Every structure is written in structure tokens, then in C-alpha cells.
Coordinates of N, CA, C and O in Angstrom, one line a residue:
M17 N 107.4 82.4 82.1 CA 106.9 83.4 83.2 C 107.5 85.2 82.7 O 109.1 84.6 82.6
N18 N 106.6 85.5 83.6 CA 107.3 86.7 83.2 C 107.8 87.1 84.6 O 108.3 86.7 85.2
V19 N 108.9 88.7 85.0 CA 109.2 88.8 85.9 C 108.4 88.7 87.2 O 109.6 88.5 88.3
Y20 N 108.3 89.3 87.0 CA 107.5 89.8 88.2 C 107.5 88.5 89.0 O 107.3 88.3 90.9
R21 N 106.9 87.4 88.3 CA 105.9 86.3 89.2 C 106.8 86.4 90.2 O 107.3 84.2 90.3
Q22 N 108.8 85.3 88.2 CA 110.3 84.8 89.6 C 109.9 85.7 90.5 O 110.5 84.5 91.4
I23 N 109.7 87.0 91.2 CA 110.6 87.3 92.1 C 109.6 87.0 93.1 O 110.4 85.9 93.8
A24 N 107.5 87.0 92.9 CA 106.7 86.8 93.5 C 107.5 84.7 94.1 O 107.0 84.6 95.3
Q25 N 107.6 84.1 93.4 CA 107.3 83.0 93.3 C 109.8 82.7 94.8 O 108.6 81.9 95.5
R26 N 110.4 83.1 94.8 CA 111.0 82.9 95.5 C 111.0 84.4 96.2 O 111.6 82.8 97.4
E27 N 110.2 85.2 96.1 CA 109.9 85.2 97.8 C 108.8 84.0 99.0 O 108.5 84.3 99.6
L28 N 107.6 83.5 97.6 CA 106.6 82.5 98.0 C 107.4 81.4 98.8 O 107.5 80.9 100.4
Q29 N 109.1 81.0 98.3 CA 109.1 79.7 98.8 C 110.5 80.2 100.3 O 109.6 79.4 100.7
N30 N 110.5 81.4 100.5 CA 111.3 82.1 101.8 C 110.4 83.5 102.4 O 111.0 83.9 102.6
P31 N 109.4 83.2 102.9 CA 108.1 84.3 102.3 C 109.5 85.3 104.3 O 108.9 84.1 105.3
K32 N 109.2 86.6 104.0 CA 109.7 86.8 105.1 C 108.8 88.5 105.6 O 108.7 88.9 106.6
G33 N 107.6 88.1 105.6 CA 106.2 88.9 105.9 C 106.4 89.1 106.9 O 107.0 88.2 108.3
N34 N 104.5 90.0 107.0 CA 104.0 90.1 108.5 C 102.7 88.3 108.9 O 102.2 88.5 107.8
E35 N 103.3 87.6 110.1 CA 102.3 86.5 111.0 C 100.7 86.8 110.8 O 100.8 87.5 111.7
V36 N 100.6 85.6 110.5 CA 99.1 85.4 110.8 C 98.7 84.2 111.0 O 99.2 83.4 110.6
S37 N 97.4 84.7 111.6 CA 97.7 82.9 112.3 C 96.1 83.1 112.3 O 95.0 84.0 112.1
G38 N 95.8 81.8 111.8 CA 94.2 81.4 111.8 C 94.8 79.5 111.5 O 95.8 79.0 112.0
T39 N 94.0 79.5 110.5 CA 93.5 78.1 110.4 C 94.2 77.7 108.3 O 93.2 77.8 108.1
F40 N 94.8 77.5 108.0 CA 94.6 76.9 106.6 C 95.8 76.1 105.8 O 96.4 75.2 106.3
F41 N 94.6 75.8 105.2 CA 94.5 73.8 105.0 C 95.2 74.2 102.7 O 95.4 75.7 102.5
C42 N 96.7 72.7 102.6 CA 96.6 72.7 101.8 C 95.0 73.4 99.8 O 94.5 72.9 100.5
Q43 N 95.9 73.8 99.1 CA 94.8 73.9 98.4 C 94.5 73.3 96.6 O 94.5 73.0 95.7
E44 N 95.9 71.9 97.5 CA 96.0 71.3 96.4 C 95.4 69.7 96.3 O 94.2 69.7 97.4
Q45 N 94.3 69.6 95.5 CA 93.4 68.9 95.8 C 93.4 68.3 96.1 O 94.5 66.8 95.7
G46 N 92.9 66.7 96.6 CA 92.0 65.4 98.0 C 93.0 65.9 98.6 O 93.8 64.8 99.2
C47 N 94.5 66.7 98.8 CA 95.1 67.3 100.6 C 94.8 68.2 101.3 O 94.0 68.8 101.2
D48 N 94.8 67.4 102.9 CA 94.0 67.6 103.2 C 95.3 68.4 104.3 O 94.4 68.7 106.0
S49 N 95.5 68.3 104.5 CA 97.3 68.6 105.7 C 96.8 70.0 105.6 O 96.5 71.0 104.6
A50 N 97.8 70.8 106.6 CA 96.9 72.7 106.9 C 97.9 73.1 108.1 O 98.8 71.6 108.2
T51 N 98.2 74.5 108.1 CA 98.7 74.6 109.2 C 98.4 75.9 109.9 O 97.7 77.0 109.7
N52 N 98.4 76.5 110.7 CA 97.8 77.4 112.3 C 98.5 78.8 112.4 O 98.5 79.3 111.6
E53 N 99.7 78.6 110.4 CA 100.5 80.3 110.6 C 100.1 80.5 109.0 O 100.7 79.5 107.9
A54 N 100.2 81.9 108.8 CA 100.8 82.5 107.0 C 101.5 83.4 107.4 O 101.8 83.9 107.7
R55 N 102.1 84.0 106.5 CA 103.0 85.2 106.0 C 102.1 85.9 105.0 O 101.8 85.8 103.9
Y56 N 102.2 87.4 105.4 CA 101.6 88.8 104.5 C 102.0 89.5 103.8 O 103.5 90.1 105.3
L57 N 102.6 89.5 102.6 CA 103.3 90.1 102.3 C 102.2 91.6 102.0 O 102.6 91.3 101.4
P58 N 103.2 92.4 101.8 CA 102.1 93.6 102.0 C 103.0 94.5 99.8 O 102.1 94.6 99.9
E59 N 104.2 94.0 100.2 CA 104.7 94.8 99.4 C 104.2 94.2 97.6 O 103.8 94.7 96.8
L60 N 103.8 92.6 98.3 CA 103.4 91.7 97.2 C 101.8 91.7 97.0 O 101.1 90.8 95.7
K61 N 100.8 91.9 98.5 CA 99.9 91.4 98.8 C 99.3 90.6 98.8 O 99.0 90.0 97.4
V62 N 100.4 89.4 98.8 CA 100.0 88.0 98.9 C 99.5 88.3 100.6 O 100.5 87.6 100.9
L63 N 99.5 86.5 100.8 CA 98.9 85.8 102.0 C 99.2 84.5 101.4 O 99.0 84.0 100.7
T64 N 100.8 83.4 101.7 CA 100.7 82.1 101.4 C 101.3 81.9 102.9 O 101.5 82.1 104.2
W65 N 101.3 79.9 102.7 CA 101.9 79.7 103.5 C 101.9 78.2 103.7 O 101.7 78.1 101.9
K66 N 102.5 77.5 104.1 CA 103.2 76.5 103.6 C 102.8 74.9 104.7 O 103.4 74.9 106.4
P67 N 100.9 73.9 104.9 CA 101.1 73.0 105.3 C 102.2 72.3 105.4 O 103.2 71.7 104.3
D68 N 101.9 70.6 105.5 CA 102.4 70.6 106.8 C 103.3 69.4 105.5 O 104.7 68.8 105.1
C69 N 102.4 69.3 104.3 CA 102.8 68.5 103.3 C 103.8 69.1 102.4 O 104.3 68.8 101.2
G70 N 103.8 70.4 102.4 CA 104.7 70.9 101.7 C 104.5 71.4 101.0 O 105.0 73.1 99.7
H71 N 103.1 71.7 99.9 CA 102.5 72.4 98.7 C 102.1 74.4 99.7 O 103.1 74.8 100.9
I72 N 102.0 75.2 98.2 CA 102.8 76.0 99.3 C 101.1 76.8 99.0 O 100.9 77.1 97.4
G73 N 100.4 77.3 100.2 CA 99.5 78.5 98.6 C 99.8 79.3 99.0 O 100.1 80.2 100.6
T74 N 98.6 79.8 97.9 CA 99.1 82.1 98.6 C 97.0 82.5 97.9 O 96.1 81.6 97.6
I75 N 97.1 84.0 98.0 CA 95.9 84.2 98.6 C 96.2 85.7 97.5 O 97.0 86.2 97.9
E76 N 96.0 85.3 96.1 CA 97.2 87.4 95.8 C 95.5 88.3 95.2 O 95.3 87.8 95.8
G77 N 96.8 89.0 95.6 CA 95.6 90.8 96.2 C 95.2 90.6 97.5 O 94.0 91.1 97.2
Y78 N 95.7 90.4 97.8 CA 94.7 89.4 99.4 C 95.4 91.0 100.6 O 96.8 91.9 100.3
T79 N 94.5 92.2 101.1 CA 95.0 93.1 101.7 C 94.6 93.5 102.9 O 93.9 92.5 103.5
L80 N 95.3 93.6 104.9 CA 94.7 92.9 105.4 C 94.4 95.1 105.8 O 94.6 95.5 105.4

């Protein structure tokens, strides 16, 4: 695993970015969990959310 990916994974565990509202579904196959809050991390260009199931959803290369 590269260093950038390790840093990004730490950031995704406890994101401090800008709050984004909407409906964000779990990306794991067969999981129907969702949340209404996501975080945008502008330094990493990542949108991330954590539904009730505990999985972490991300979209990399995202810009607002």
C-alpha cells in the first residue's frame, strides 16, 4: 500500500471536511444502509460517508 493511500484511509476514518447533505447509500453489495450526511475532503478530492452499517463509502476525484 502506498503512503498516500495510508494517509487517505486515516482521514476517511475520522473526516474533518465540509458537510454535504443528501442521501448516500452503502456501496457494499447487498447492503441497503444509508445516511443523510457526507463529508467532502477538498485536499484529497474525496466525498466520503459512513452509513449506519459502518461501511465507509467514498468517491475519489470528486470536486464541488
